[in-house]
């Protein structure tokens, strides 16, 4: 009689659980990132709706955009603003971390969140800066038939003009330094605003908000059908609180330049003479808003190098757009732009070095030499060491390299200049540069807060003293220097690309039906 052998039960395997663990972490990180982004946007909205404060400029009242005029304390609004910027940076970082490890949010949620955030932030008073009030004053001067490159806001202020009376003090004796296309946009805002500071600011903010949304749409198109690339675009641009704060809520004209720049990359993707001409004209338009946008032309030129006719058409388009734009203004338009050479800002990365050397008035010359030399070296290094660009968009990699080397080293830096940087970064593959540049955006953003009033105009507190005596003169410049060092070291080490992750067994798709969409 055969002996019955009872099968020995195998211990339950833990492999599926181990495989699912990274994906659970990815979903947790992604959802936490979106939550922090939502909290950041809600906090920005609250700061604006509290009304005039150390962060929100007074628009005169009476006309929209309206607020509660709650007269919040300086400490409260500064703390809320800092919290919004820091939470926003952490949210973008957490979202990118989750995306790279398998989290796939619903595209509809990202698009709906973008539209809601942009519309709400565009329709409330500006916060964190008074630049949009300067735009309104220059637009008013132009709308009255005068030259904003010659006359200063002080002239309009002395006339007791309703817009000029609210001209910010810091720029009251400075003529416009913006490009001709920016002046036309400012003049259009003045016409729409009807001689009211509040109305003009609202018109300018709505204009910039629409440009921001259109840029998001075009970036989504450039990202192509790949789902990961589309989500990355929306995290780094459409729902990036750092850009929402400066471009949409702050109303900075850099958003209009970003729109023309992204349109240039979209136009050149088709190839040919017509595409080259259109891309060049759009690049020239971006530079006619703000001159630094011309740096991205290095990428467009690289993409067009294989076809001499396309290359020449692009150069002709850019040159014609710039010549025509500046020909409509007097020589002062170009002279004021050149006059900014040698200027310094609070985010100057060379400030600690030149101050330590005690150079005084000679510091601007040394800083210019340091910045130019460092920019050339870092630009060449990044052109060789950045990760390969996305398929079909060879122009993005060199454009990012040259724009980034300028943003890292220039003595004149403002966080809203990153509207030149983040659209290009959003189109590139994920890498270690993401975390570095998000950190840079947070650090430089905090330098300019509160933004509406200078620290000397506020009641001295422990917070304002720390910002004035420690953060601005030491922490922020040293952080900028450390960032330059990190980029150089990682470039030489060939470590700007992330380490390859093991393939995941699927991804988390935050859809109502819980199903993965076909394809990526």
Coordinates of C-alpha atoms in Angstrom, one line a residue:
X1 CA 0.0 0.0 0.0
X2 CA 1.5 3.3 -1.1
X3 CA 2.4 5.7 1.7
X4 CA 0.5 9.0 1.5
X5 CA 2.9 12.0 1.7
X6 CA 1.2 15.0 2.9
X7 CA 2.4 18.2 1.0
X8 CA 4.3 20.6 3.2
X9 CA 2.6 24.0 3.0
X10 CA 4.9 26.8 1.7
X11 CA 5.3 29.9 3.7
X12 CA 3.3 32.8 2.3
X13 CA 5.5 34.9 0.0
X14 CA 6.1 38.5 0.8
X15 CA 7.3 39.5 -2.7
X16 CA 4.0 41.2 -3.8
X17 CA 3.9 43.2 -0.6
X18 CA 7.5 44.2 -1.0
X19 CA 6.8 45.3 -4.6
X20 CA 3.8 47.3 -3.6
X21 CA 5.5 49.1 -0.8
X22 CA 7.4 51.7 -3.0
X23 CA 4.2 52.4 -4.9
X24 CA 2.4 53.1 -1.7
X25 CA 5.1 55.5 -0.7
X26 CA 4.8 57.1 -4.2
X27 CA 1.1 57.6 -3.8
X28 CA 1.5 59.0 -0.3
X29 CA 4.2 61.5 -1.5
X30 CA 2.2 62.5 -4.6
X31 CA -1.0 63.2 -2.7
X32 CA 0.9 65.0 0.1
X33 CA 2.5 67.1 -2.6
X34 CA -0.8 68.1 -4.1
X35 CA -2.2 68.8 -0.6
X36 CA 0.7 71.1 0.2
X37 CA 0.3 72.9 -3.2
X38 CA -3.4 73.4 -2.4
X39 CA -2.5 74.7 1.1
X40 CA 0.0 77.1 -0.5
X41 CA -2.4 78.5 -3.0
X42 CA -5.1 78.9 -0.3
X43 CA -2.7 80.7 1.9
X44 CA -1.7 83.0 -0.9
X45 CA -5.4 83.7 -1.6
X46 CA -6.0 84.5 2.1
X47 CA -3.0 86.9 2.2
X48 CA -4.4 88.8 -0.8
X49 CA -8.0 88.9 0.6
X50 CA -6.9 90.3 4.0
X51 CA -6.3 93.5 2.1
X52 CA -3.6 96.2 2.2
X53 CA -0.7 95.1 4.4
X54 CA 3.1 94.8 4.5
X55 CA 2.7 92.2 1.7
X56 CA -0.3 93.6 -0.3
X57 CA -0.1 97.1 -1.8
X58 CA -2.9 99.6 -1.4
X59 CA -4.7 100.1 -4.7
X60 CA -6.9 102.9 -3.6
X61 CA -10.1 101.0 -2.9
X62 CA -13.5 101.3 -4.6
X63 CA -12.9 99.3 -7.7
X64 CA -12.1 95.6 -8.1
X65 CA -10.0 93.7 -7.2
X66 CA -11.7 93.8 -3.8
X67 CA -10.5 92.6 -0.4
X68 CA -11.7 92.7 3.2
X69 CA -9.3 95.4 4.3
X70 CA -8.9 93.5 7.6
X71 CA -5.6 95.5 8.5
X72 CA -3.6 92.3 9.5
X73 CA -0.5 92.7 11.5
X74 CA 2.9 92.8 9.7
X75 CA 4.1 89.6 11.5
X76 CA 1.0 87.6 10.5
X77 CA 1.2 88.4 6.8
X78 CA 4.9 87.8 6.6
X79 CA 4.5 84.4 8.4
X80 CA 1.7 83.5 6.1
X81 CA 3.6 84.5 3.0
X82 CA 6.7 82.6 4.0
X83 CA 4.6 79.5 4.9
X84 CA 2.9 79.7 1.4
X85 CA 6.3 79.8 -0.4
X86 CA 7.9 77.1 1.7
X87 CA 4.8 74.8 1.5
X88 CA 4.6 75.4 -2.3
X89 CA 8.3 74.4 -2.8
X90 CA 7.9 71.3 -0.7
X91 CA 4.7 70.4 -2.5
X92 CA 6.3 70.5 -5.9
X93 CA 9.3 68.5 -4.7
X94 CA 7.0 65.8 -3.1
X95 CA 4.9 65.6 -6.3
X96 CA 8.0 65.1 -8.4
X97 CA 9.3 62.5 -6.0
X98 CA 6.0 60.5 -6.2
X99 CA 5.8 60.9 -10.0
X100 CA 9.3 59.4 -10.5
X101 CA 8.4 56.4 -8.3
X102 CA 5.1 55.4 -9.9
X103 CA 2.4 57.8 -8.8
X104 CA 0.1 58.9 -11.7
X105 CA -2.4 61.6 -10.7
X106 CA -5.6 62.2 -12.8
X107 CA -4.8 64.7 -15.5
X108 CA -8.3 66.2 -15.1
X109 CA -7.5 67.1 -11.4
X110 CA -4.3 68.9 -12.5
X111 CA -6.1 70.9 -15.2
X112 CA -9.0 71.8 -13.0
X113 CA -6.7 72.8 -10.2
X114 CA -4.7 75.0 -12.6
X115 CA -7.7 76.8 -13.9
X116 CA -9.1 77.4 -10.4
X117 CA -5.8 78.6 -9.0
X118 CA -5.0 81.0 -11.9
X119 CA -8.5 82.5 -12.0
X120 CA -8.8 83.1 -8.2
X121 CA -5.2 84.5 -7.9
X122 CA -5.7 86.7 -10.9
X123 CA -8.9 88.3 -9.6
X124 CA -7.6 89.3 -6.1
X125 CA -5.2 92.2 -5.2
X126 CA -1.5 91.5 -5.9
X127 CA 0.9 90.4 -3.2
X128 CA 4.6 90.1 -2.6
X129 CA 5.7 92.9 -4.9
X130 CA 4.7 96.4 -6.1
X131 CA 6.0 95.9 -9.6
X132 CA 2.5 95.6 -11.1
X133 CA 1.8 99.1 -9.8
X134 CA 4.9 100.3 -11.6
X135 CA 3.6 98.7 -14.8
X136 CA 0.3 100.6 -14.3
X137 CA 2.1 103.9 -13.9
X138 CA 4.3 103.4 -17.0
X139 CA 1.2 102.3 -18.9
X140 CA -0.7 105.4 -17.7
X141 CA 2.2 107.7 -18.9
X142 CA 2.1 105.9 -22.3
X143 CA -1.7 106.1 -22.5
X144 CA -1.5 109.9 -22.0
X145 CA 0.7 110.1 -25.0
X146 CA 4.0 110.6 -23.2
X147 CA 7.2 108.5 -23.2
X148 CA 7.7 106.2 -20.1
X149 CA 11.3 105.8 -21.1
X150 CA 11.9 109.5 -20.5
X151 CA 9.3 110.6 -17.9
X152 CA 9.4 109.1 -14.4
X153 CA 6.5 108.1 -12.2
X154 CA 7.3 111.2 -10.1
X155 CA 6.0 113.4 -12.9
X156 CA 2.7 111.6 -12.9
X157 CA 2.6 111.8 -9.1
X158 CA 3.1 115.6 -9.1
X159 CA 0.2 115.9 -11.5
X160 CA -2.1 114.4 -8.8
X161 CA -3.1 111.7 -11.4
X162 CA -5.2 109.0 -9.7
X163 CA -2.8 106.3 -10.9
X164 CA 0.4 108.4 -10.3
X165 CA -0.7 109.2 -6.7
X166 CA -0.2 105.5 -5.9
X167 CA 3.1 105.1 -7.6
X168 CA 5.5 103.0 -5.4
X169 CA 8.2 105.1 -3.8
X170 CA 11.1 102.9 -4.6
X171 CA 10.8 103.4 -8.4
X172 CA 9.3 106.8 -8.4
X173 CA 12.3 108.5 -10.0
X174 CA 13.1 105.7 -12.4
X175 CA 11.9 105.6 -16.0
X176 CA 10.8 102.3 -17.6
X177 CA 13.5 99.6 -18.2
X178 CA 11.0 97.2 -19.8
X179 CA 10.9 96.2 -23.5
X180 CA 8.6 97.9 -26.0
X181 CA 6.2 95.0 -26.0
X182 CA 5.9 95.2 -22.2
X183 CA 5.1 98.9 -22.6
X184 CA 2.3 98.2 -25.1
X185 CA 0.8 95.6 -22.7
X186 CA 1.0 98.2 -19.9
X187 CA -0.6 100.8 -22.1
X188 CA -3.4 98.4 -23.0
X189 CA -3.9 97.7 -19.3
X190 CA -4.2 101.4 -18.7
X191 CA -6.8 101.8 -21.4
X192 CA -8.8 98.9 -20.0
X193 CA -8.4 100.2 -16.4
X194 CA -9.9 103.6 -17.3
X195 CA -7.6 105.8 -15.2
X196 CA -7.9 103.7 -12.0
X197 CA -4.9 102.1 -10.3
X198 CA -7.1 99.2 -9.2
X199 CA -8.7 98.7 -12.6
X200 CA -5.4 98.9 -14.4
X201 CA -3.8 96.4 -12.0
X202 CA -6.7 94.0 -12.5
X203 CA -6.5 94.3 -16.3
X204 CA -2.7 93.6 -16.2
X205 CA -3.2 90.6 -13.8
X206 CA -5.9 89.1 -16.0
X207 CA -3.7 89.5 -19.0
X208 CA -0.8 87.8 -17.3
X209 CA -3.0 85.1 -16.0
X210 CA -4.3 84.3 -19.5
X211 CA -0.7 84.2 -20.8
X212 CA 0.1 81.8 -18.0
X213 CA -2.8 79.4 -18.9
X214 CA -1.9 79.5 -22.6
X215 CA 1.7 78.7 -21.7
X216 CA 0.5 75.7 -19.7
X217 CA -1.6 74.5 -22.6
X218 CA 1.3 74.8 -25.0
X219 CA 3.7 73.1 -22.6
X220 CA 1.2 70.2 -22.3
X221 CA 1.2 70.0 -26.1
X222 CA 5.0 70.0 -26.2
X223 CA 5.2 67.2 -23.6
X224 CA 3.4 64.9 -26.1
X225 CA 1.4 61.8 -25.3
X226 CA 3.7 60.6 -22.5
X227 CA 1.7 60.8 -19.3
X228 CA 4.7 61.3 -17.0
X229 CA 6.0 64.2 -19.0
X230 CA 2.6 65.9 -18.9
X231 CA 2.3 65.6 -15.2
X232 CA 5.8 66.9 -14.8
X233 CA 4.9 70.0 -16.9
X234 CA 1.9 70.7 -14.7
X235 CA 3.9 70.3 -11.4
X236 CA 6.7 72.5 -12.5
X237 CA 4.7 75.2 -14.2
X238 CA 0.9 75.1 -14.2
X239 CA 0.5 74.2 -10.4
X240 CA 3.9 75.4 -9.2
X241 CA 3.1 77.8 -6.4
X242 CA 6.4 79.7 -6.9
X243 CA 5.2 80.7 -10.4
X244 CA 1.6 81.2 -9.3
X245 CA 2.8 83.6 -6.6
X246 CA 5.1 85.7 -8.8
X247 CA 3.5 85.5 -12.2
X248 CA -0.2 85.3 -11.5
X249 CA -0.7 86.8 -8.0
X250 CA 2.2 89.2 -8.4
X251 CA 1.2 90.0 -12.0
X252 CA 4.8 90.2 -13.2
X253 CA 5.2 90.8 -16.9
X254 CA 7.7 87.9 -17.1
X255 CA 4.6 85.7 -17.6
X256 CA 4.0 87.4 -21.0
X257 CA 7.6 86.7 -22.0
X258 CA 7.2 83.1 -21.0
X259 CA 4.2 82.8 -23.3
X260 CA 6.0 84.0 -26.3
X261 CA 9.0 81.8 -25.5
X262 CA 7.0 78.6 -25.2
X263 CA 5.2 79.5 -28.4
X264 CA 8.5 79.8 -30.2
X265 CA 9.5 76.3 -29.2
X266 CA 6.1 75.0 -30.3
X267 CA 6.4 76.8 -33.7
X268 CA 9.9 75.5 -34.4
X269 CA 8.9 71.9 -33.8
X270 CA 7.3 71.7 -37.3
X271 CA 10.5 72.6 -39.0
X272 CA 11.0 74.6 -42.3
X273 CA 11.4 78.2 -43.3
X274 CA 8.0 79.4 -42.1
X275 CA 8.4 77.6 -38.8
X276 CA 11.9 79.2 -38.4
X277 CA 10.6 82.6 -39.2
X278 CA 7.7 82.3 -36.8
X279 CA 9.9 80.9 -34.0
X280 CA 12.3 83.8 -34.5
X281 CA 9.6 86.4 -34.4
X282 CA 8.1 84.9 -31.2
X283 CA 11.6 84.8 -29.6
X284 CA 12.1 88.4 -30.5
X285 CA 8.7 89.2 -29.0
X286 CA 9.7 87.5 -25.8
X287 CA 13.0 89.5 -25.7
X288 CA 10.9 92.7 -26.4
X289 CA 9.1 92.0 -23.2
X290 CA 12.3 91.4 -21.2
X291 CA 15.8 91.1 -22.7
X292 CA 17.0 88.0 -20.9
X293 CA 14.6 85.8 -22.8
X294 CA 16.9 86.1 -25.8
X295 CA 19.2 83.7 -24.1
X296 CA 16.8 80.8 -25.0
X297 CA 17.6 81.6 -28.6
X298 CA 20.8 79.5 -28.2
X299 CA 18.6 76.4 -27.9
X300 CA 16.4 77.3 -30.9
X301 CA 19.5 78.0 -33.0
X302 CA 21.0 74.6 -32.0
X303 CA 17.8 72.9 -33.1
X304 CA 17.8 74.7 -36.4
X305 CA 21.5 74.2 -37.2
X306 CA 20.9 71.3 -39.6
X307 CA 19.0 73.5 -42.0
X308 CA 20.7 76.7 -43.0
X309 CA 17.4 78.1 -44.5
X310 CA 15.5 77.4 -41.2
X311 CA 18.4 78.9 -39.2
X312 CA 18.6 82.1 -41.3
X313 CA 14.8 82.4 -41.2
X314 CA 14.8 82.2 -37.4
X315 CA 17.6 84.8 -37.1
X316 CA 15.7 87.1 -39.5
X317 CA 12.4 86.7 -37.6
X318 CA 14.1 87.5 -34.3
X319 CA 16.0 90.4 -35.6
X320 CA 13.0 91.9 -37.4
X321 CA 10.8 91.6 -34.4
X322 CA 13.3 93.4 -32.1
X323 CA 14.2 96.1 -34.6
X324 CA 10.5 96.9 -35.3
X325 CA 9.7 96.9 -31.6
X326 CA 12.5 99.2 -30.6
X327 CA 12.0 101.4 -33.6
X328 CA 8.6 102.4 -32.3
X329 CA 10.3 103.9 -29.2
X330 CA 13.0 106.5 -28.7
X331 CA 16.7 105.7 -28.1
X332 CA 16.0 105.9 -24.4
X333 CA 14.3 102.5 -24.5
X334 CA 17.5 100.8 -25.3
X335 CA 19.6 103.2 -23.3
X336 CA 17.7 102.4 -20.1
X337 CA 18.1 98.7 -20.7
X338 CA 21.9 99.1 -21.1
X339 CA 21.9 101.3 -18.0
X340 CA 21.0 98.3 -15.8
X341 CA 24.5 96.8 -16.4
X342 CA 26.4 96.9 -13.2
X343 CA 23.3 96.9 -11.0
X344 CA 22.9 94.7 -8.0
X345 CA 19.9 93.1 -6.2
X346 CA 19.2 91.5 -2.8
X347 CA 19.7 88.1 -4.3
X348 CA 23.2 89.0 -5.6
X349 CA 25.3 85.8 -5.2
X350 CA 28.6 87.8 -5.2
X351 CA 27.6 90.2 -2.4
X352 CA 29.3 88.2 0.4
X353 CA 32.6 88.0 -1.6
X354 CA 32.8 91.7 -2.6
X355 CA 31.6 92.9 0.8
X356 CA 34.2 90.8 2.6
X357 CA 36.9 92.3 0.3
X358 CA 35.7 95.8 1.2
X359 CA 35.6 96.9 -2.4
X360 CA 32.8 99.5 -2.0
X361 CA 32.0 101.3 -5.2
X362 CA 34.4 99.1 -7.2
X363 CA 32.3 96.0 -6.4
X364 CA 30.0 96.3 -9.4
X365 CA 32.9 96.0 -11.8
X366 CA 34.3 93.0 -10.1
X367 CA 30.9 91.4 -9.8
X368 CA 30.3 91.9 -13.5
X369 CA 33.6 90.2 -14.4
X370 CA 32.9 87.3 -12.0
X371 CA 29.4 86.9 -13.3
X372 CA 30.4 86.9 -16.9
X373 CA 33.3 84.5 -16.5
X374 CA 31.2 82.1 -14.3
X375 CA 28.3 82.2 -16.6
X376 CA 30.4 81.2 -19.6
X377 CA 32.1 78.4 -17.8
X378 CA 28.9 77.0 -16.3
X379 CA 27.0 77.4 -19.6
X380 CA 29.6 75.3 -21.4
X381 CA 29.7 72.8 -18.6
X382 CA 25.9 72.4 -18.6
X383 CA 25.8 72.0 -22.4
X384 CA 27.9 68.9 -22.0
X385 CA 26.6 67.5 -18.7
X386 CA 22.8 68.1 -18.6
X387 CA 20.7 65.0 -19.3
X388 CA 19.6 64.5 -22.9
X389 CA 16.7 66.6 -23.9
X390 CA 13.2 65.2 -24.6
X391 CA 12.6 63.4 -28.0
X392 CA 11.8 65.8 -30.7
X393 CA 12.8 68.9 -28.7
X394 CA 16.6 69.2 -29.0
X395 CA 16.3 72.9 -28.5
X396 CA 15.4 72.6 -24.8
X397 CA 18.7 71.3 -23.4
X398 CA 21.0 74.1 -24.6
X399 CA 18.3 76.7 -23.9
X400 CA 18.1 75.5 -20.3
X401 CA 21.9 75.5 -20.1
X402 CA 22.4 79.1 -21.1
X403 CA 19.4 80.5 -19.3
X404 CA 20.4 78.7 -16.1
X405 CA 24.0 79.9 -16.2
X406 CA 22.8 83.5 -16.4
X407 CA 20.2 83.0 -13.6
X408 CA 22.7 81.4 -11.3
X409 CA 25.4 84.0 -11.7
X410 CA 23.8 87.4 -12.5
X411 CA 24.2 90.1 -9.8
X412 CA 20.6 91.2 -10.7
X413 CA 18.3 88.4 -9.7
X414 CA 14.6 88.3 -8.8
X415 CA 12.5 85.2 -8.2
X416 CA 10.0 86.1 -11.0
X417 CA 12.9 85.7 -13.5
X418 CA 12.4 82.0 -13.0
X419 CA 9.5 82.3 -15.5
X420 CA 12.3 82.0 -18.0
X421 CA 13.6 78.8 -16.3
X422 CA 10.7 76.6 -15.2
X423 CA 9.1 76.1 -18.6
X424 CA 12.4 74.7 -19.9
X425 CA 13.0 72.6 -16.8
X426 CA 9.5 71.2 -17.1
X427 CA 10.2 69.8 -20.5
X428 CA 13.5 68.2 -19.5
X429 CA 13.7 64.7 -18.0
X430 CA 13.7 64.4 -14.3
X431 CA 17.1 64.9 -12.6
X432 CA 18.9 66.2 -9.6
X433 CA 18.6 69.7 -11.0
X434 CA 14.9 69.7 -10.0
X435 CA 15.4 69.8 -6.3
X436 CA 18.2 72.4 -6.6
X437 CA 16.2 74.8 -8.6
X438 CA 13.1 74.5 -6.5
X439 CA 15.2 75.3 -3.5
X440 CA 16.7 78.2 -5.3
X441 CA 13.2 79.5 -6.1
X442 CA 12.1 79.3 -2.4
X443 CA 15.3 81.0 -1.1
X444 CA 15.1 83.9 -3.6
X445 CA 11.4 84.3 -3.1
X446 CA 11.8 84.7 0.6
X447 CA 14.3 87.5 0.1
X448 CA 11.7 89.8 -1.4
X449 CA 9.0 89.2 1.3
X450 CA 7.1 91.1 2.6
X451 CA 7.3 92.9 -0.7
X452 CA 4.8 95.7 -0.5
X453 CA 6.6 97.6 2.3
X454 CA 10.3 97.7 3.0
X455 CA 11.5 96.3 6.3
X456 CA 12.4 99.8 7.5
X457 CA 8.8 100.9 7.2
X458 CA 7.6 98.1 9.5
X459 CA 7.5 97.9 13.2
X460 CA 10.8 96.2 14.4
X461 CA 10.2 92.7 15.6
X462 CA 12.4 89.7 16.1
X463 CA 11.2 88.4 12.7
X464 CA 11.9 91.5 10.7
X465 CA 15.3 92.0 12.5
X466 CA 16.3 88.5 11.6
X467 CA 15.3 89.0 7.9
X468 CA 17.1 92.3 7.7
X469 CA 20.3 91.3 9.7
X470 CA 20.7 87.6 9.0
X471 CA 18.7 86.2 6.2
X472 CA 19.1 88.9 3.5
X473 CA 22.8 89.7 3.9
X474 CA 24.1 86.2 4.8
X475 CA 21.8 83.2 4.5
X476 CA 20.4 84.0 1.1
X477 CA 23.6 85.0 -0.7
X478 CA 25.5 82.0 0.8
X479 CA 22.7 79.7 -0.3
X480 CA 23.0 81.1 -3.8
X481 CA 26.8 80.5 -3.7
X482 CA 26.2 76.9 -2.4
X483 CA 23.8 76.3 -5.3
X484 CA 26.4 77.4 -7.9
X485 CA 28.9 75.1 -6.2
X486 CA 26.5 72.1 -6.2
X487 CA 25.7 72.6 -9.9
X488 CA 29.3 72.7 -10.8
X489 CA 30.3 69.7 -8.7
X490 CA 27.4 67.6 -9.9
X491 CA 28.2 68.6 -13.5
X492 CA 31.8 67.5 -13.2
X493 CA 30.8 64.3 -11.5
X494 CA 28.3 63.5 -14.2
X495 CA 25.6 63.3 -11.5
X496 CA 22.9 65.7 -12.8
X497 CA 21.0 62.6 -14.0
X498 CA 19.1 60.6 -11.4
X499 CA 20.0 57.1 -10.5
X500 CA 17.9 54.6 -12.4
X501 CA 15.1 53.1 -10.4
X502 CA 14.1 49.4 -10.5
X503 CA 11.0 48.9 -12.7
X504 CA 7.8 49.1 -10.7
X505 CA 5.0 46.6 -11.1
X506 CA 2.5 49.1 -12.3
X507 CA 1.7 52.6 -10.9
X508 CA -0.9 54.2 -8.9
X509 CA -3.4 56.1 -11.0
X510 CA -5.6 58.4 -8.9
X511 CA -8.7 57.9 -11.0
X512 CA -12.3 57.6 -9.8
X513 CA -12.5 54.1 -11.4
X514 CA -9.1 53.0 -10.1
X515 CA -8.1 51.9 -13.6
X516 CA -4.9 52.7 -15.4
X517 CA -5.4 54.7 -18.6
X518 CA -4.2 53.1 -21.8
X519 CA -0.7 54.0 -22.6
X520 CA 1.3 56.8 -20.9

